[in-house]
Short mmCIF file of C-alpha atoms in Angstrom, two decimals:
data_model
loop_
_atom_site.label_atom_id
_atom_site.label_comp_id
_atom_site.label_asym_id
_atom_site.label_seq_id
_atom_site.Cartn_x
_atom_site.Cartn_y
_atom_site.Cartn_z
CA UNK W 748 -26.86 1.16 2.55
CA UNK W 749 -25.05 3.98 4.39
CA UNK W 750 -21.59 4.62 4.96
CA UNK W 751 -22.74 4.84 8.80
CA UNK W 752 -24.63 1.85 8.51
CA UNK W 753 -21.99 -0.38 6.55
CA UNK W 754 -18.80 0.87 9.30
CA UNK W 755 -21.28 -0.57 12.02
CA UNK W 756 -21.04 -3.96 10.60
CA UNK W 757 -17.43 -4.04 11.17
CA UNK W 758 -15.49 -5.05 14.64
CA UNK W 759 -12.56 -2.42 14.41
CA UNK W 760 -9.64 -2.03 16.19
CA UNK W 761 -6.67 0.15 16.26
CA UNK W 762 -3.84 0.53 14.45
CA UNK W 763 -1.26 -0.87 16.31
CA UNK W 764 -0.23 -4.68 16.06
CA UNK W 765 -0.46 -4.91 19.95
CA UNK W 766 -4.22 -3.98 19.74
CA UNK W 767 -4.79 -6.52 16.95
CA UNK W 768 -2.71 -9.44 18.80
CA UNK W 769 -4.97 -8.27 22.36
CA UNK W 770 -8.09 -8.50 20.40
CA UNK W 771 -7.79 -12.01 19.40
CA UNK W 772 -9.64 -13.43 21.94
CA UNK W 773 -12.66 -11.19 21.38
CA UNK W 774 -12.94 -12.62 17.78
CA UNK W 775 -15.21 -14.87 17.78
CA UNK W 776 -18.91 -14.19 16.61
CA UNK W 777 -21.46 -14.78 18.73
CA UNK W 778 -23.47 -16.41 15.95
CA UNK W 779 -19.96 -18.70 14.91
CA UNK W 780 -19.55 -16.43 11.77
CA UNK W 781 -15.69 -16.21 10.67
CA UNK W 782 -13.66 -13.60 11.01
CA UNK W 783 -11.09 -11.79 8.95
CA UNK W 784 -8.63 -9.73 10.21
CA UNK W 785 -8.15 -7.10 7.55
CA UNK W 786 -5.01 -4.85 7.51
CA UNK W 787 -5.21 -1.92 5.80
CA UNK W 788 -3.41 1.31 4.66
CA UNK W 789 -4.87 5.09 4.41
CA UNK W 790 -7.26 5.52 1.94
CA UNK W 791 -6.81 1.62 0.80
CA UNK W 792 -9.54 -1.02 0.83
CA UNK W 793 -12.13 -0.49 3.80
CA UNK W 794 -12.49 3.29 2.28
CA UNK W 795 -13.19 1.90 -1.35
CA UNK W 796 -15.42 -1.20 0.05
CA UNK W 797 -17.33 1.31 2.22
CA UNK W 798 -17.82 3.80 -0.28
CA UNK W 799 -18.76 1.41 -2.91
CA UNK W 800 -21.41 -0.44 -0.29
CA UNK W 801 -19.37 -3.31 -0.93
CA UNK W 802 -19.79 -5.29 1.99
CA UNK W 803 -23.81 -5.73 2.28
CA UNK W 804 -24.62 -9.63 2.83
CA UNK W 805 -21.44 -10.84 4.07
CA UNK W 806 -20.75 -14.12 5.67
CA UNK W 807 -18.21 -13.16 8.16
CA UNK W 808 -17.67 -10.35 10.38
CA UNK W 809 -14.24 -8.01 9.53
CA UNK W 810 -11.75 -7.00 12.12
CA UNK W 811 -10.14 -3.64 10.84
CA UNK W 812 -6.48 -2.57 11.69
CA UNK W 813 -5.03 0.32 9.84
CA UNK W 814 -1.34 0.81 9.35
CA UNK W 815 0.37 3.89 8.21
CA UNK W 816 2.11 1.90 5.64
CA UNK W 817 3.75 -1.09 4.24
CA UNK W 818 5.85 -2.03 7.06
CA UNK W 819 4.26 -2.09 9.98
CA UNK W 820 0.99 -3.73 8.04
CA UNK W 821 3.84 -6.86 7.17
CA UNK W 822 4.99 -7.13 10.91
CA UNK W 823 1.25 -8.07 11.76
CA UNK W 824 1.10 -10.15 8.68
CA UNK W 825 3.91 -12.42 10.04
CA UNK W 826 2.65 -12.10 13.64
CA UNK W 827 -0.78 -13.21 12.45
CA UNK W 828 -1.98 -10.28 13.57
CA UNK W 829 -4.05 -9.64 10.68
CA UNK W 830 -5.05 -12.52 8.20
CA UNK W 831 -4.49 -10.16 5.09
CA UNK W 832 -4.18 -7.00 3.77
CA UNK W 833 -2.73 -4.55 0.92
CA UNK W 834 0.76 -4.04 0.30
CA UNK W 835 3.08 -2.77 -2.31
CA UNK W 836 5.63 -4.78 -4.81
CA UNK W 837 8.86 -3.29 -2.69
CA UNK W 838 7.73 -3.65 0.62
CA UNK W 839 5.99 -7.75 -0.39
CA UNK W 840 10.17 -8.64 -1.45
CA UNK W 841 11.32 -6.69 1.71
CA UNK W 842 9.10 -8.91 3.93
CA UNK W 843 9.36 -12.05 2.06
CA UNK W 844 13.52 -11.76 2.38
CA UNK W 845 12.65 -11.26 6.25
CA UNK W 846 11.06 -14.43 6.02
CA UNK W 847 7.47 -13.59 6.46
CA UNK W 848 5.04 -16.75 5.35
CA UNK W 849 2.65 -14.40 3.29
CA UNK W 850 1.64 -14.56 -0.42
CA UNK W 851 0.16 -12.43 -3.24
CA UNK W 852 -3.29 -13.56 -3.69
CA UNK W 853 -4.70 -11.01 -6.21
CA UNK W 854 -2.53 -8.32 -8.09
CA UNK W 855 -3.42 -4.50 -9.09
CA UNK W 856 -1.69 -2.32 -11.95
CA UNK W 857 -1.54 1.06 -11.83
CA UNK W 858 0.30 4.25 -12.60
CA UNK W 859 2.89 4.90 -10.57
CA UNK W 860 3.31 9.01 -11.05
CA UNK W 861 1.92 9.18 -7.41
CA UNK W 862 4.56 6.90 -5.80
CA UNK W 863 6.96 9.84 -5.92
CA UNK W 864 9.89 12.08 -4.92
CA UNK W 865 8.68 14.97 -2.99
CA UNK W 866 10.70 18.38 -2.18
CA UNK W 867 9.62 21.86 -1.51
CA UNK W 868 8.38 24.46 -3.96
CA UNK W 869 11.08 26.73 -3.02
CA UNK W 870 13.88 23.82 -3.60
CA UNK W 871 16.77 24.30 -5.72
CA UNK W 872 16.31 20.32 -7.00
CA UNK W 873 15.41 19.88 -10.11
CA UNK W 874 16.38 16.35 -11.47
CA UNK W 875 17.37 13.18 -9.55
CA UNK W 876 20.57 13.13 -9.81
CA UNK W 877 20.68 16.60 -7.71
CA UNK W 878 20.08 14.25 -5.01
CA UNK W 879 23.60 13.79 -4.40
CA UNK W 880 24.82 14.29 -0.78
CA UNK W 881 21.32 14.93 -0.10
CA UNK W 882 18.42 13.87 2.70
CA UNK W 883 16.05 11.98 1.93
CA UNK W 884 13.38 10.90 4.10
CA UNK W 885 11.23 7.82 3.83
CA UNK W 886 10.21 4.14 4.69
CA UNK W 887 12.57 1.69 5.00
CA UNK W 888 11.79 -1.14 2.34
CA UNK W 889 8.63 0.81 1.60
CA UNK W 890 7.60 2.15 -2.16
CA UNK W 891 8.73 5.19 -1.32
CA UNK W 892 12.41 3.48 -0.65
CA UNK W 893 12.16 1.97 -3.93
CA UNK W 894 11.43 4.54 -6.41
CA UNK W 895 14.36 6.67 -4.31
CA UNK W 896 17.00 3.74 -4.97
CA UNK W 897 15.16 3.41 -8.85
CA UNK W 898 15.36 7.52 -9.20
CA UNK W 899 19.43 7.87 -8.22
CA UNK W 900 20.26 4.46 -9.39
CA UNK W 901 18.72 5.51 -12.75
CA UNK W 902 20.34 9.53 -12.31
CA UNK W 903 23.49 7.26 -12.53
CA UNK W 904 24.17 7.66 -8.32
CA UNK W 905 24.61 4.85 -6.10
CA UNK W 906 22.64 4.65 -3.03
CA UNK W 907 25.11 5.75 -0.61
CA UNK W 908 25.55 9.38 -2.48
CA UNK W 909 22.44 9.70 -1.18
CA UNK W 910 21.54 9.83 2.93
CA UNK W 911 18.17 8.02 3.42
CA UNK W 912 16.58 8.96 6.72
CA UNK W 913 14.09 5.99 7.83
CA UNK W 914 10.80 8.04 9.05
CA UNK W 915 7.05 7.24 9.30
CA UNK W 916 5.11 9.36 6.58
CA UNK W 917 3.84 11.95 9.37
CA UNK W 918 7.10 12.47 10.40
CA UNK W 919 8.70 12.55 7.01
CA UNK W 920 6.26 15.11 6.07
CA UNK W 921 6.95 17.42 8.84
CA UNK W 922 10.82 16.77 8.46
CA UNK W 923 10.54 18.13 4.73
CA UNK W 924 8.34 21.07 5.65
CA UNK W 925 10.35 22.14 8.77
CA UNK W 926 13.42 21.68 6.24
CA UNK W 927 15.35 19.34 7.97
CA UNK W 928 15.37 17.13 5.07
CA UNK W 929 15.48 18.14 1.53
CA UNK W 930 12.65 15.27 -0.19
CA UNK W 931 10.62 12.99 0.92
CA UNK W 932 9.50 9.65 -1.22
CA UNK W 933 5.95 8.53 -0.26
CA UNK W 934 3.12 7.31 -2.14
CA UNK W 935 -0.94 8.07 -3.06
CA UNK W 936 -2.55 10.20 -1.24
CA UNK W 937 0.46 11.46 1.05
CA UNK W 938 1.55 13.05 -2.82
CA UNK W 939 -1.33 14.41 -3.41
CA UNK W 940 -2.44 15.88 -0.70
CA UNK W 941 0.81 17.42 -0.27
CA UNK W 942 0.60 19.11 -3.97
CA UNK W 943 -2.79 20.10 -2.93
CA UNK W 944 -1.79 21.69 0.39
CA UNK W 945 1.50 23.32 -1.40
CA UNK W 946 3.36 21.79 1.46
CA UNK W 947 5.59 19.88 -1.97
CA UNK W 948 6.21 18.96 -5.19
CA UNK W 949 7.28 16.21 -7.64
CA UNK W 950 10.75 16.13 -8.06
CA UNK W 951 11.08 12.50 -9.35
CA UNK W 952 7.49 10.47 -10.08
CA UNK W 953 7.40 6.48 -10.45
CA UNK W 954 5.96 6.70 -13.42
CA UNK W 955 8.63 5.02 -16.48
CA UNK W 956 10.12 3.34 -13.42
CA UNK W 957 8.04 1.54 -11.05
CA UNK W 958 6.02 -1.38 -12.76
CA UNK W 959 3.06 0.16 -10.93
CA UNK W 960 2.29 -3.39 -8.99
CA UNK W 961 0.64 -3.70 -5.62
CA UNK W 962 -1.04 -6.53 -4.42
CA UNK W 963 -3.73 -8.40 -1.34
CA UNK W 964 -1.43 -10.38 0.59
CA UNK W 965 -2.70 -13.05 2.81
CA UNK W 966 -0.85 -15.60 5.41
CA UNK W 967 -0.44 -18.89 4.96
CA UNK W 968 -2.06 -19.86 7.77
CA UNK W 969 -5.23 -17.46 6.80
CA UNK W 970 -5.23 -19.23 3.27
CA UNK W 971 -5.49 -22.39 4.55
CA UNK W 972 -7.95 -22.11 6.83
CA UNK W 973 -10.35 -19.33 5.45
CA UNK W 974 -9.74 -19.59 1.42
CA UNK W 975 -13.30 -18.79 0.74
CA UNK W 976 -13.63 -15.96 2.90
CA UNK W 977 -10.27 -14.60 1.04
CA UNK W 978 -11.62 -15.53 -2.09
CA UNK W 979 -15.30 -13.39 -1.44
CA UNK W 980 -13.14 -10.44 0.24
CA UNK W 981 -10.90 -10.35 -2.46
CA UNK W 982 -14.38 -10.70 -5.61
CA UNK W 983 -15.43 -7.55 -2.99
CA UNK W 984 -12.55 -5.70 -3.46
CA UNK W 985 -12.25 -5.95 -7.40
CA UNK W 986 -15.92 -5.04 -7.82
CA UNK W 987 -16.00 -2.24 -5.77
CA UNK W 988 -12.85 -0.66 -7.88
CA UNK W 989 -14.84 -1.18 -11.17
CA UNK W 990 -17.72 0.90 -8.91
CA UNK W 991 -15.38 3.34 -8.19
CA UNK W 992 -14.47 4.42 -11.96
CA UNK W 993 -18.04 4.49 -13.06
CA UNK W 994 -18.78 7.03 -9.99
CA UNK W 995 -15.41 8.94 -10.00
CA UNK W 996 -16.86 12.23 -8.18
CA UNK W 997 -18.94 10.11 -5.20
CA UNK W 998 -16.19 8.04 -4.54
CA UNK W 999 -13.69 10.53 -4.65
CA UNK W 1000 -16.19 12.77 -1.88
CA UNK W 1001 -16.74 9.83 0.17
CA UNK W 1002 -12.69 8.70 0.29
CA UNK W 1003 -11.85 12.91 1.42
CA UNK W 1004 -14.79 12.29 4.34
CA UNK W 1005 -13.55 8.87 5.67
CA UNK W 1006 -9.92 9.28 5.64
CA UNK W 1007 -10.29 12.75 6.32
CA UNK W 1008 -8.43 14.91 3.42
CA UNK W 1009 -9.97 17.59 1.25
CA UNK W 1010 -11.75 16.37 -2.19
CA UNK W 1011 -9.49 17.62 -4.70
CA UNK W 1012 -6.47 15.53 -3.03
CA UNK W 1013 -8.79 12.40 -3.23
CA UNK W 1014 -10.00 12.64 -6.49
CA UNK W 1015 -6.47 13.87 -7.71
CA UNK W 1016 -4.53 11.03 -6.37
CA UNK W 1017 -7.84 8.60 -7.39
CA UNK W 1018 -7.85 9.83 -11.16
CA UNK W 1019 -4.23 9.87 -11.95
CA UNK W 1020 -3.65 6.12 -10.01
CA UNK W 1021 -6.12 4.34 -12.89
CA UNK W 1022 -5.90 0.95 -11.07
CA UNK W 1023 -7.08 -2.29 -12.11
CA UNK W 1024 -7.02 -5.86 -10.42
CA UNK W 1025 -5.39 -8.33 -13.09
CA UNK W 1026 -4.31 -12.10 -13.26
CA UNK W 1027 -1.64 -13.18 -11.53
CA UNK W 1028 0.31 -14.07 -14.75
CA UNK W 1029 3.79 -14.80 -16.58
CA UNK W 1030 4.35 -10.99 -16.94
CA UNK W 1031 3.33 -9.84 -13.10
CA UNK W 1032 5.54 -12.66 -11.66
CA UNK W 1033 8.32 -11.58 -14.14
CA UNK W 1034 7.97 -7.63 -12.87
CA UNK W 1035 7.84 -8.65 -8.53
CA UNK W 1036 11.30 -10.52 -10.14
CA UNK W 1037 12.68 -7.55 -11.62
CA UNK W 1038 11.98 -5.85 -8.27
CA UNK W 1039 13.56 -8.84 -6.11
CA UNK W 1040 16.81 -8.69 -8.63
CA UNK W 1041 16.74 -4.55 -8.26
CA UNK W 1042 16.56 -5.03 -4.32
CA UNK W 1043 19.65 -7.64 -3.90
CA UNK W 1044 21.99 -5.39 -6.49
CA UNK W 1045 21.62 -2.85 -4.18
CA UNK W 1046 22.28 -4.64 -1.41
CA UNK W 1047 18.31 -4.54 0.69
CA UNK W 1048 17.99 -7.87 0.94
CA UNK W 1049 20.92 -10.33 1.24
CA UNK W 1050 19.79 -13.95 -1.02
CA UNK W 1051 18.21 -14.20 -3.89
CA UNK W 1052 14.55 -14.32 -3.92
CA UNK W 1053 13.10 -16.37 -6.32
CA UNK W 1054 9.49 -15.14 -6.36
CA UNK W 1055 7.41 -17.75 -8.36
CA UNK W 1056 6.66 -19.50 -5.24
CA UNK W 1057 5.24 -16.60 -2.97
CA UNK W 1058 2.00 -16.52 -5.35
CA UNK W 1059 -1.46 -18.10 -5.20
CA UNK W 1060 -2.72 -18.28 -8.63
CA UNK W 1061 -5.68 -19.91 -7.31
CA UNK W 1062 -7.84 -16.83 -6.46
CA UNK W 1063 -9.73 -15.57 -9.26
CA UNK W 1064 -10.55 -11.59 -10.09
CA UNK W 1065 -13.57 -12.14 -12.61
CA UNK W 1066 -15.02 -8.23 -12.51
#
């Protein structure tokens, strides 16, 4: 199976959560096959499942909308706009506090060095805590927020010694190169590509910490109604990772050509992630509640969160 040949099995759409909302009509299968409306980030799962040839066989027809990060992929979770899709620890609390009906339905660890604090070469910064009364640009409620709020809070700052300018990743890149910002906080492969292009580098990396968490969200309604399409998208998704680290240099070629960045950033930001899909257990449910705890001290989200109850344990990730 081709990369060619495996994108034309898919029904995609743009990135916006207008398009995905205006294509609902249009889903439904001319043969009466389901449909899943997969949300997805840059470089995140239709990348590894194409690469991999991970989606030969399948039962249902997927709807692709890609988001340029966490946010804007929740908004369309809670619209419905998209049945499921990856998102980080920090941005699943942020969305849960707004009241979005969404859980975790699998769970991936990895290393968090590329979740990171970005400035120029040239900068003057050289720890965290030279942050103070500085710009940073990022996401608001994104990873990239968090390990900012982690970096100063840990630097022994407090959030507002810091100015945090709220700014899509293509505009918080420009903002740091055009210097009219001093870092930016983003996340795999914004970090690495931006090494690779000597646009930045790592001031302050998640690594020591970040508990390295990310997970595949789904609705409620979506798990409800198509649990074992979730269940065989999610198997999909696990297998094709384990394919991935047995074939490091064709997945890493095939990720630069479908997303569109040179090789080294791919198989930079690839190598150094080391993920791995693991159970939903006591110790991932006691790390999202370190993260919940973390975002009410400093004041992101306004109640408590209590997050045992915005998991489904019921979704196996046998390799």
């Amino acid at each position: 199976m081709t990369l060619h040949s495996s994108r034309r099995r898919f029904l995609v759409q743009g990135a916006s959560v207008a398009a995905a909302v205006a294509a609902v009509p249009a889903l439904v299968h001319a043969q009466g096959q389901p449909v899943l409306k997969a949300g997805d980030q840059k470089g995140g799962l239709r990348a590894l499942l194409e690469a991999a040839g991970g989606l030969e066989g399948l039962g249902y027809d997927i709807q692709w909308s890609e988001f340029p990060a966490a946010a804007p992929l929740a908004e369309a979770l809670n619209a419905a706009a998209v049945d499921s899709g990856p998102i980080g620890d920090a941005p699943l609390i942020f969305a849960l506090a707004a009241g979005t009906r969404v859980k975790a339905i699998g769970a991936n660890r990895s290393d968090s060095y590329g979740t990171a604090v970005l400035v120029r070469p040239d900068s003057p910064l050289k720890t965290a805590a030279d942050l103070k009364s500085r710009s940073v640009a990022t996401n608001r409620g994104s990873i990239g927020h968090y390990v900012t709020l982690k970096a100063i809070t840990s630097a022994g700052l407090k959030p507002e010694d810091v100015n945090i300018r709220f700014l899509a990743p293509a505009d918080a890149k420009l903002a740091l190169t055009q210097g009219s910002v001093d870092a930016w906080a983003t996340w795999e492969p914004y970090t690495a590509l931006a090494e690779v292009s000597n646009h930045a580098r790592v001031l302050v990396s998640g690594r020591g910490l970040l508990p390295g968490l990310s997970y595949l969200a789904a609705t409620d309604g979506a798990i409800a109604a198509k649990r074992p399409v979730l269940q065989d998208f999610l198997q999909r998704v696990v297998k094709a990772q384990l394919w991935s680290y047995r074939n490091v240099d064709a997945y890493s070629a095939a990720l630069a050509r479908i997303i569109g960045i040179p090789p080294e950033a791919a198989k930079l930001q690839f190598e150094r992630r080391q993920q791995k899909w693991v159970a939903i257990d006591a110790q991932v449910i006691a790390d999202q509640q370190g993260t919940a705890d973390f975002y009410r001290r400093v004041g992101l989200i306004k109640q408590p969160l209590d997050v045992k109850g915005t998991f489904d344990t019921g979704f196996g990730v046998a390799g």
